[in-house]
CSV table of C-alpha atoms in Angstrom, one decimal:
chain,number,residue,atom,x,y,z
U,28,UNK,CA,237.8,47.8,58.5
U,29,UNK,CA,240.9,50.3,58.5
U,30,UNK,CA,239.6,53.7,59.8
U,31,UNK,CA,240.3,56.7,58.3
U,32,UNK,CA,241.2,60.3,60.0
U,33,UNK,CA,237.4,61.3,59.5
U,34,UNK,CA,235.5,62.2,62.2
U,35,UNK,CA,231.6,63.2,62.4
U,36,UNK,CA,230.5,64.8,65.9
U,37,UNK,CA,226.8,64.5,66.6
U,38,UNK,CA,225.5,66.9,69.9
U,39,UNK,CA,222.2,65.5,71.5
U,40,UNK,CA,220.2,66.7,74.5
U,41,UNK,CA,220.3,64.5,77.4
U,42,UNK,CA,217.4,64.9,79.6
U,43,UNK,CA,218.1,63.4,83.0
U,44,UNK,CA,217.7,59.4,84.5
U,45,UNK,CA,214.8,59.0,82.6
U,46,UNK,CA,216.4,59.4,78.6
U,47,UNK,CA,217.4,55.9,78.6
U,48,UNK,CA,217.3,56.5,74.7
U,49,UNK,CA,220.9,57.8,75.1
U,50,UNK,CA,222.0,54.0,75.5
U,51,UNK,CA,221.2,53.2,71.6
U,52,UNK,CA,222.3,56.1,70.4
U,53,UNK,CA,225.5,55.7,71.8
U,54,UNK,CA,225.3,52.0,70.4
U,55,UNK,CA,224.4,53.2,66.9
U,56,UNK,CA,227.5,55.7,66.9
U,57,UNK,CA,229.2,52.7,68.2
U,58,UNK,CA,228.2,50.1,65.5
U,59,UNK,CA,228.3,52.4,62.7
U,60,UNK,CA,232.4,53.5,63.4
U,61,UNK,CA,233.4,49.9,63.9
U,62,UNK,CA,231.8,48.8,60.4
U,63,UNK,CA,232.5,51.6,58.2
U,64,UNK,CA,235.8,53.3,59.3
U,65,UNK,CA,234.0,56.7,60.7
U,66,UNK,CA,234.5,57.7,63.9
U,67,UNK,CA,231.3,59.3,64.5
U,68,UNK,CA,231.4,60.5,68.5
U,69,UNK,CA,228.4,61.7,69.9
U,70,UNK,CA,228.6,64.6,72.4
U,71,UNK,CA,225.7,65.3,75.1
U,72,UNK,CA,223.9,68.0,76.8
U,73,UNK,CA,221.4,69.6,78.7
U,74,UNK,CA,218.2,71.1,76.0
U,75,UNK,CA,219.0,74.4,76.9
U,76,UNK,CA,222.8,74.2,76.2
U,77,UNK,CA,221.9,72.3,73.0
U,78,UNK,CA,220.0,75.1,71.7
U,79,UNK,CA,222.1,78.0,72.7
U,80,UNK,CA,225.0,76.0,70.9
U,81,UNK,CA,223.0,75.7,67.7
U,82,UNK,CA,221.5,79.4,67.6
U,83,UNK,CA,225.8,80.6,68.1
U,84,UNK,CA,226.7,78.8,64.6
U,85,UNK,CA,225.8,81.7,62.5
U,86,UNK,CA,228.2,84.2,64.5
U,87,UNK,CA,230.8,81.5,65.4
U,88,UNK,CA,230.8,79.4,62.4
U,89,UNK,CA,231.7,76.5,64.2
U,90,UNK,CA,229.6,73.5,65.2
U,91,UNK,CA,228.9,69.8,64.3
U,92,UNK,CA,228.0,68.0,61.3
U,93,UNK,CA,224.7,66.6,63.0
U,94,UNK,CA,222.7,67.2,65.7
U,95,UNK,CA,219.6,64.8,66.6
U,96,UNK,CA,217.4,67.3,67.9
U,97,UNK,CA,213.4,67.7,68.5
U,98,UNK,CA,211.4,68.3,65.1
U,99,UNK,CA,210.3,71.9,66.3
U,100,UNK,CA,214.0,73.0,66.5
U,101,UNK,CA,214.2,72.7,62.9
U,102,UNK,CA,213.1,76.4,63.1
U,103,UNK,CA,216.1,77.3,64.2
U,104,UNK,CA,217.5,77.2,60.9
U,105,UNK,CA,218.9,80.7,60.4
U,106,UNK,CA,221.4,80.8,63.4
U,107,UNK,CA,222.0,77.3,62.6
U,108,UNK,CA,222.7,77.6,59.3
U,109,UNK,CA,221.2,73.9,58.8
U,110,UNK,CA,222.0,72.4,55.3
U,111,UNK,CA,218.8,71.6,53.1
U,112,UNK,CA,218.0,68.0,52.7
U,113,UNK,CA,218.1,67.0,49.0
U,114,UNK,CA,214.2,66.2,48.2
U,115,UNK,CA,213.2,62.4,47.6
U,116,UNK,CA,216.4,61.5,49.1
U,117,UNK,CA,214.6,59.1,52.1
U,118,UNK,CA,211.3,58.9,50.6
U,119,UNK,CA,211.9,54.7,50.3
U,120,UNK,CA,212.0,54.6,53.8
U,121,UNK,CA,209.9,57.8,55.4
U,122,UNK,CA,206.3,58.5,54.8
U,123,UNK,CA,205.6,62.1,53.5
U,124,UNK,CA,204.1,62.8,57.2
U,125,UNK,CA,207.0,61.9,58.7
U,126,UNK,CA,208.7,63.7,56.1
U,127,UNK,CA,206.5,67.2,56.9
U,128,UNK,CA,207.6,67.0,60.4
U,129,UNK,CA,211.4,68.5,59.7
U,130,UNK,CA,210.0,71.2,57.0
U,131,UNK,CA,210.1,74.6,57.5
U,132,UNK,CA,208.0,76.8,55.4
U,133,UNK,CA,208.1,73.7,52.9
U,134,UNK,CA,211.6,73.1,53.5
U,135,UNK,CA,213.3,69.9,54.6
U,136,UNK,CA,215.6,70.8,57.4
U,137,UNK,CA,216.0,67.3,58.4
U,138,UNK,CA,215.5,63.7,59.0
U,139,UNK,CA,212.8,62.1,61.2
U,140,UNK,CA,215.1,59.1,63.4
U,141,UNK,CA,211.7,59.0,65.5
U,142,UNK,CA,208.1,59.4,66.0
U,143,UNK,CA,205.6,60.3,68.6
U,144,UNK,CA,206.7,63.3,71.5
U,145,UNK,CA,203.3,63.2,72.3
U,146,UNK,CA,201.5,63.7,75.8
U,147,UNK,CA,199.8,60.6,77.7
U,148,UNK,CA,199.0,59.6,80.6
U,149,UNK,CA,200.1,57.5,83.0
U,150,UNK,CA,198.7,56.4,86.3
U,151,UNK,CA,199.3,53.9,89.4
U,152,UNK,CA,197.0,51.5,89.0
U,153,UNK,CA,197.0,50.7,92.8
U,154,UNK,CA,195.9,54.3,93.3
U,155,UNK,CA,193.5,54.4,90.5
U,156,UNK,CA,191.1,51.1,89.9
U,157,UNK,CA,190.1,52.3,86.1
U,158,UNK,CA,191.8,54.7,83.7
U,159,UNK,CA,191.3,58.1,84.8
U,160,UNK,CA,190.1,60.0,81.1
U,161,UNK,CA,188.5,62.5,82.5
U,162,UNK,CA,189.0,65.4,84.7
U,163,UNK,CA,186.9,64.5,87.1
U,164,UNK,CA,188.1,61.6,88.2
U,165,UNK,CA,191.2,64.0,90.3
U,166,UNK,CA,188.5,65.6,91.6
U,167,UNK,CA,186.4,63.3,92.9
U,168,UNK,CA,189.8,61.2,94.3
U,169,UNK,CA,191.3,64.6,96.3
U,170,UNK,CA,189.7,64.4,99.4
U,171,UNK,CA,191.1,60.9,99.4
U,172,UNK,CA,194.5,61.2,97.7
U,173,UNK,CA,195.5,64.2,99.7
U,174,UNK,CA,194.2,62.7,103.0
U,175,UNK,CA,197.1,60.2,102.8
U,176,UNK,CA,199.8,63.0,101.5
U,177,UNK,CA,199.1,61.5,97.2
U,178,UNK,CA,198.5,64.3,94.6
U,179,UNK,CA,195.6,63.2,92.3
U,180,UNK,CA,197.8,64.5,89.4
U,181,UNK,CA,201.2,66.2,88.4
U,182,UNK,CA,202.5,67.4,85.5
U,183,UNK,CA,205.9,70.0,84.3
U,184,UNK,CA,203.2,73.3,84.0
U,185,UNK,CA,207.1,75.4,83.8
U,186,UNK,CA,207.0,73.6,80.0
U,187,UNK,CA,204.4,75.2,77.3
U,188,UNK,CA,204.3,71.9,75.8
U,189,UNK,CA,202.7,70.5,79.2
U,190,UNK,CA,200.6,73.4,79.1
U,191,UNK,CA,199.2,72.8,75.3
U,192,UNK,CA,196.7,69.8,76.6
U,193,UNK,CA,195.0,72.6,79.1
U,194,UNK,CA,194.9,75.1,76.2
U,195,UNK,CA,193.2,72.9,73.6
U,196,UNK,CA,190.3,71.7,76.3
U,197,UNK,CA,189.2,75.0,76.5
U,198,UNK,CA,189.4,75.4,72.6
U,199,UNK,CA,192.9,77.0,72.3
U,200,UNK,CA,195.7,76.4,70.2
U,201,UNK,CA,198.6,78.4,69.7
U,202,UNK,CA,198.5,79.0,66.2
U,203,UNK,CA,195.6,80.3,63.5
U,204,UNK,CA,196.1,81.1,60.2
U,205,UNK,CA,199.8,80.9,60.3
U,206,UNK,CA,200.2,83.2,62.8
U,207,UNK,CA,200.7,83.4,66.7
U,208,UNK,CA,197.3,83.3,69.0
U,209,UNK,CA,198.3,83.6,72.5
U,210,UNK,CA,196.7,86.5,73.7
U,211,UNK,CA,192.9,84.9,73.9
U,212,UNK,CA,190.1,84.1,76.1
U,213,UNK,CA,190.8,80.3,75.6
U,214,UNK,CA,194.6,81.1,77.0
U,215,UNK,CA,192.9,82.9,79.9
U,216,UNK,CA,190.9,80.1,80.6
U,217,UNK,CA,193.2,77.6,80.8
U,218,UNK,CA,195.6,79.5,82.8
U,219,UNK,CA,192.8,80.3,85.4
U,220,UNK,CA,192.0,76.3,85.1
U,221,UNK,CA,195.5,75.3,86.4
U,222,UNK,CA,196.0,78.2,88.9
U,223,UNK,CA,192.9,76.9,90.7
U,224,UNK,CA,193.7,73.3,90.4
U,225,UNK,CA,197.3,73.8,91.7
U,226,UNK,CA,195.9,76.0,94.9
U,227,UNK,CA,193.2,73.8,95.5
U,228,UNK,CA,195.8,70.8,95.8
U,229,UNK,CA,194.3,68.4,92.8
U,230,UNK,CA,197.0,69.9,90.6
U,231,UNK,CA,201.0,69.6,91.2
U,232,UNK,CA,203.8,71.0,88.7
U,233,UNK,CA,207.1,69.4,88.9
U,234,UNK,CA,209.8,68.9,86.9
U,235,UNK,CA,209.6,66.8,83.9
U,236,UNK,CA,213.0,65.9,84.0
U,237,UNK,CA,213.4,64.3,87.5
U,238,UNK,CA,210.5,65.2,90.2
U,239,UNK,CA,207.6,64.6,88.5
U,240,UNK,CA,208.9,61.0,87.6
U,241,UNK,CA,210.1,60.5,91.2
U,242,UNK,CA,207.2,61.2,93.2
U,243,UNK,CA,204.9,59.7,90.4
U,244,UNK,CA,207.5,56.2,90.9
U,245,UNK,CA,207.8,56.9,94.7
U,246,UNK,CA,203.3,57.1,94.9
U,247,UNK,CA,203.4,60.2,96.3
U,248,UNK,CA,201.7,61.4,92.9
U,249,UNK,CA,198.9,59.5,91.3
U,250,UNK,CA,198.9,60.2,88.0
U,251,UNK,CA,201.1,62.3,85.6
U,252,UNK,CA,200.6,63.9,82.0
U,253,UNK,CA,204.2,63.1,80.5
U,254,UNK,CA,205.9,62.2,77.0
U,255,UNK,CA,206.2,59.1,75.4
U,256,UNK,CA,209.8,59.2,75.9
U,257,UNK,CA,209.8,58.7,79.2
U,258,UNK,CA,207.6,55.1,78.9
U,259,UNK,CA,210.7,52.5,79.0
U,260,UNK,CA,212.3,54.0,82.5
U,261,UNK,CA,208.4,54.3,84.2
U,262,UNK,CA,208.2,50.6,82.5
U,263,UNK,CA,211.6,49.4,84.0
U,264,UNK,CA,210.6,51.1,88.2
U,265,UNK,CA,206.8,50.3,88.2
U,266,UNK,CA,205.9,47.1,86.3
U,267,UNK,CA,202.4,46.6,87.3
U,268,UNK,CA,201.7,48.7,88.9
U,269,UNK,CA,201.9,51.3,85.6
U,270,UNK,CA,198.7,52.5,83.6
U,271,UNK,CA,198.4,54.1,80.4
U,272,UNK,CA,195.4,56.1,78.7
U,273,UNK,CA,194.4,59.3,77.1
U,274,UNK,CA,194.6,62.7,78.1
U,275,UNK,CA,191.9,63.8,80.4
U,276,UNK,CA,188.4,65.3,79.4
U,277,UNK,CA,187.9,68.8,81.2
U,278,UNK,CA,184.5,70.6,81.1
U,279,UNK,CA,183.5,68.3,78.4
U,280,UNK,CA,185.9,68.8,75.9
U,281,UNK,CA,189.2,66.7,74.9
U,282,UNK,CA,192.4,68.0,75.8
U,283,UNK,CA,195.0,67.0,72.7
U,284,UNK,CA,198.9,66.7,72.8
U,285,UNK,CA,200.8,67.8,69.8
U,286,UNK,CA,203.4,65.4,68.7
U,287,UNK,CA,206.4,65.8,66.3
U,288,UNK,CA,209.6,63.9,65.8
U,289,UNK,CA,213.1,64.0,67.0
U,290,UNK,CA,215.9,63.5,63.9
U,291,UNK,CA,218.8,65.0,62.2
U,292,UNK,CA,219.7,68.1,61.5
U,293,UNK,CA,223.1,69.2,59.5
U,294,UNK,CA,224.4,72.3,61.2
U,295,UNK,CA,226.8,74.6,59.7
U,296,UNK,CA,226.1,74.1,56.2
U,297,UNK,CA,227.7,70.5,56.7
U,298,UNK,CA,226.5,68.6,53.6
U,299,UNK,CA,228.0,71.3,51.8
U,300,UNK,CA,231.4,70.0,53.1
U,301,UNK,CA,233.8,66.9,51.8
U,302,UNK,CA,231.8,65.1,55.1
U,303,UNK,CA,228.2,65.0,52.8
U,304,UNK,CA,228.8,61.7,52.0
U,305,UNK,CA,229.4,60.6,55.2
U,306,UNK,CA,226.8,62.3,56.6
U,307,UNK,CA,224.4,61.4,54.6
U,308,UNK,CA,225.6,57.3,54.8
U,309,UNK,CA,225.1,57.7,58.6
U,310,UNK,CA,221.8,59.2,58.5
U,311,UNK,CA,220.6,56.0,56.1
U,312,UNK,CA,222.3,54.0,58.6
U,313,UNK,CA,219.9,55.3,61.5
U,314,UNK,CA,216.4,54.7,59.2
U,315,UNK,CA,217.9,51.5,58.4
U,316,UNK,CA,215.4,48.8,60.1
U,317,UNK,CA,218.2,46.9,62.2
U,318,UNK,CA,218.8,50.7,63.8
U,319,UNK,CA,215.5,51.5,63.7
U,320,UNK,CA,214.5,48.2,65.8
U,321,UNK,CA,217.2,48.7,68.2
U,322,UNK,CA,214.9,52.1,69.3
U,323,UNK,CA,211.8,49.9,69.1
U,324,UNK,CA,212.8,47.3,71.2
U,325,UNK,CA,215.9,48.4,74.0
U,326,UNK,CA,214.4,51.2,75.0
U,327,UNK,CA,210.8,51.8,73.3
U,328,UNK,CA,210.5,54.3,71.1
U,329,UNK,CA,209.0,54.7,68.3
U,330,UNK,CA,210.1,54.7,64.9
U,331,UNK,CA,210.0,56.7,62.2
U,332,UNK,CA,210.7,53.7,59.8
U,333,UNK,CA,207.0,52.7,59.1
U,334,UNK,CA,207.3,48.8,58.4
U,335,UNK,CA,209.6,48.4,62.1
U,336,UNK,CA,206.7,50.9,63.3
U,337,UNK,CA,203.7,48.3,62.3
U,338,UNK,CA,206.3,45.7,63.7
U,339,UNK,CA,206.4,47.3,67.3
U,340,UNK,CA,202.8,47.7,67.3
U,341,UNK,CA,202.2,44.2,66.3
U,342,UNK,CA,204.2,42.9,69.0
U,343,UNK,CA,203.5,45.8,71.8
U,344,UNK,CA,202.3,44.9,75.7
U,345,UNK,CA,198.6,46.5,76.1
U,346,UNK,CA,200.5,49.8,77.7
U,347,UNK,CA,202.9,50.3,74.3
U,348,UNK,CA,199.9,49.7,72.4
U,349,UNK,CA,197.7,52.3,73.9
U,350,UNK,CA,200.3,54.9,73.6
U,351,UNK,CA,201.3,54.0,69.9
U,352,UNK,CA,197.1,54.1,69.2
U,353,UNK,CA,196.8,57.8,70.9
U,354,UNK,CA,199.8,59.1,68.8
U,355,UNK,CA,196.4,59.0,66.6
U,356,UNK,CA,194.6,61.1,68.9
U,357,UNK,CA,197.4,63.8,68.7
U,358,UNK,CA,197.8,67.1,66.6
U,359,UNK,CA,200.6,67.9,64.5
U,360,UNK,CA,203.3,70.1,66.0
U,361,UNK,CA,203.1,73.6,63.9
U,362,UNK,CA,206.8,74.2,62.3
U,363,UNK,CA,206.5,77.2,61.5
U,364,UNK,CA,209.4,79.3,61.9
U,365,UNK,CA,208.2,81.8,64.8
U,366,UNK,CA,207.1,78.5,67.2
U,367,UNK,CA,210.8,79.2,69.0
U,368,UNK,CA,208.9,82.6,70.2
U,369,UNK,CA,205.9,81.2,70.7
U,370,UNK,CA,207.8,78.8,73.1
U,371,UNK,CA,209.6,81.3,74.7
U,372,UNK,CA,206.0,83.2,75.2
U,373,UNK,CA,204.3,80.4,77.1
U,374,UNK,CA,207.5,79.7,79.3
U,375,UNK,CA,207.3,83.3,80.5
U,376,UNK,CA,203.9,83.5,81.3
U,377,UNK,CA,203.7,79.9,82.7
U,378,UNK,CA,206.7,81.1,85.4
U,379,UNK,CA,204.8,84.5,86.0
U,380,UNK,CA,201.7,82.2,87.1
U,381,UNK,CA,202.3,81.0,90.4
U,382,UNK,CA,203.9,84.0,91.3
U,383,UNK,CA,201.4,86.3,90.7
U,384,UNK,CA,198.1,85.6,88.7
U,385,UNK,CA,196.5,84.3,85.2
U,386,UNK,CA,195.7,87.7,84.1
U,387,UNK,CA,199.1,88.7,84.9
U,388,UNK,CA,200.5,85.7,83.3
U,389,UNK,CA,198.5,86.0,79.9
U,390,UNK,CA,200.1,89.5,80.0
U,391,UNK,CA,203.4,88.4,80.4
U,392,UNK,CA,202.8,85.8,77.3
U,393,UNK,CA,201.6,88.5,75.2
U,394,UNK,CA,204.0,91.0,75.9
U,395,UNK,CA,207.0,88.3,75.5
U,396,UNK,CA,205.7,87.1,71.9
U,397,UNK,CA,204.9,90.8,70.9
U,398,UNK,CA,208.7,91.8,71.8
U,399,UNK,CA,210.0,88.5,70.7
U,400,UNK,CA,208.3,88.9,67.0
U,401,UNK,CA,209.5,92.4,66.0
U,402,UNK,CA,213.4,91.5,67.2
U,403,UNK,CA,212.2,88.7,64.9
U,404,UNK,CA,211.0,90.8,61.7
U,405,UNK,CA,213.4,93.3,62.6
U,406,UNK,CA,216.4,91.2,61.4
């Protein structure tokens, strides 16, 4: 097909060896320009640089037509000034829940191109016999584990999304009644909870991005709390020897993950420009189920298209099953618009923790959202 001059630019986080979903991305850019004429080019970056390029847009007025981004970034809407999505228009091929996951304050902001971004675990099944679903299991193995130089378990405790399973097993969440609810005795709890299991050695936080999956690949860690995402490259280094079940019990009670999606966003008011159709032909290009199945199945995800969804799970190993079952077992992501502060909240007091104390830390979270809301309401 003769290509025209048109050009769509699609930005997308990168997140280290492990985001081997980059691969079909790249492949779906790929396909789509050779059959329709459309050069669309996807540039890459680091989370952080991704969203400091999308909150710029409003002073700048420059960015790209898409951006594939996680659903809680939808929220950035006002610096990015994202185009609406025209109602109904993927309802054939999107589920209303799937839908709900790009809304903000009852708006579609985008389009769900995947499912899931929830917590699981994983575990080496050489170090651990039996899944370990409860807490403790670490701590009956530390003695053991740390004895031969193994951490029972690690996880990215930097992130607040990592934090949220230690927060909701000590009844905590951080939102109630559609509004903030960081400053509580639940929060205090939990931070106290991984302060003492990080000094007493059953606890380790690494980075998501590249430590924790090395020493958890490497044994030196024997169990990790970590995304979905990262399944297909701890699939493709440990084989067998890989495990996967739910999120530990603690003192009784169910820890939870949130999940959300990851889709399309239109920055910069793009499907208000001569690119809408285009735009909008590529998006139903990504939901369409050859696209769709090329997530499912090179580098296992999961989709937001239902039917290739229900195809995956048909056809899963026992590992891809469990963790499409405990998607299940996970609560919705809150979209509402202040989550960037509430974000912003947790990292603070999650790096103030192993540099000082909890109570410290639950001040710094409080004193960070408090700040952060009133530059908020102040605009």
């Amino acid at each position: 097909m003769q290509r025209n001059n048109k050009e769509l630019v699609l930005w997308h986080e990168f997140d280290g060896p492990g985001d081997t979903s980059i691969e079909v991305l790249e492949g779906i850019c790929k396909l789509y320009t050779e059959r329709f004429g459309i050069q669309v080019t996807p540039q890459v970056m680091n989370i952080t640089e991704l969203i400091a390029g999308l909150n710029r847009i409003k002073d700048t007025c420059q960015g790209p037509q898409l951006a594939m981004v996680p659903a809680d970034m939808s929220s950035y809407v006002g610096n990015g000034l994202y185009s609406e999505v025209p109602g109904g228009l993927f309802a054939d091929v999107l589920t209303e829940g799937a839908l709900s996951t790009m809304q903000v304050n009852g708006v579609q902001y985008g389009v769900p191109v995947l499912r899931g971004n929830h917590l699981v675990v994983y575990y080496n099944t050489e170090i651990y016999a039996s899944p370990p679903t409860t807490w403790d299991i670490f701590e009956e193995a530390a003695e053991q584990l740390s004895a031969q130089d193994i951490v029972p378990i690690g996880a990215d405790l930097q992130q607040g999304y990592w934090f949220i399973p230690f927060l909701s097993a000590f009844g905590g969440w951080p939102v109630e009644a559609g509004k903030p609810n960081l400053a509580t005795s639940e929060m205090k709890q939990a931070l106290h909870f991984i302060r003492n299991k990080m000094d007493q050695g059953v606890l380790t936080s690494l980075d998501g991005s590249n430590g924790l999956l090395e020493q958890f690949i490497d044994g030196k860690v024997g169990a990790i709390i970590c995304g979905e995402w990262i399944y297909n490259h701890l699939d493709k280094h440990m084989k067998h020897k890989l495990g996967v079940c739910q999120l530990p019990i603690i003192a009784g009670r169910q820890s939870l993950s949130m999940s959300s999606s990851i889709g399309l966003i239109y920055p910069n008011h793009s499907l208000a420009s001569e690119e809408r159709d285009n735009i909008l032909s590529f998006t139903r290009f990504m939901l369409s189920e050859e696209c769709q199945s090329m997530w499912a199945f090179h580098v296992q995800r999961i989709p937001a298209h239902e039917k290739v969804q229900n195809h995956l799970a048909a056809s899963a190993v026992p590992n891809k099953k469990k963790i499409l079952s405990l998607l299940d077992h996970a609560r919705p992501m809150p979209n509402d618009s202040f989550m960037i502060h509430i974000w912003e909240a947790l990292s603070a007091g999650l790096t103030e923790l192993p540099m000082s104390n909890p109570e410290q830390a639950l001040q710094k979270i409080d004193l960070t959202i408090q700040k952060s809301l009133s530059a908020f309401q102040s605009q």
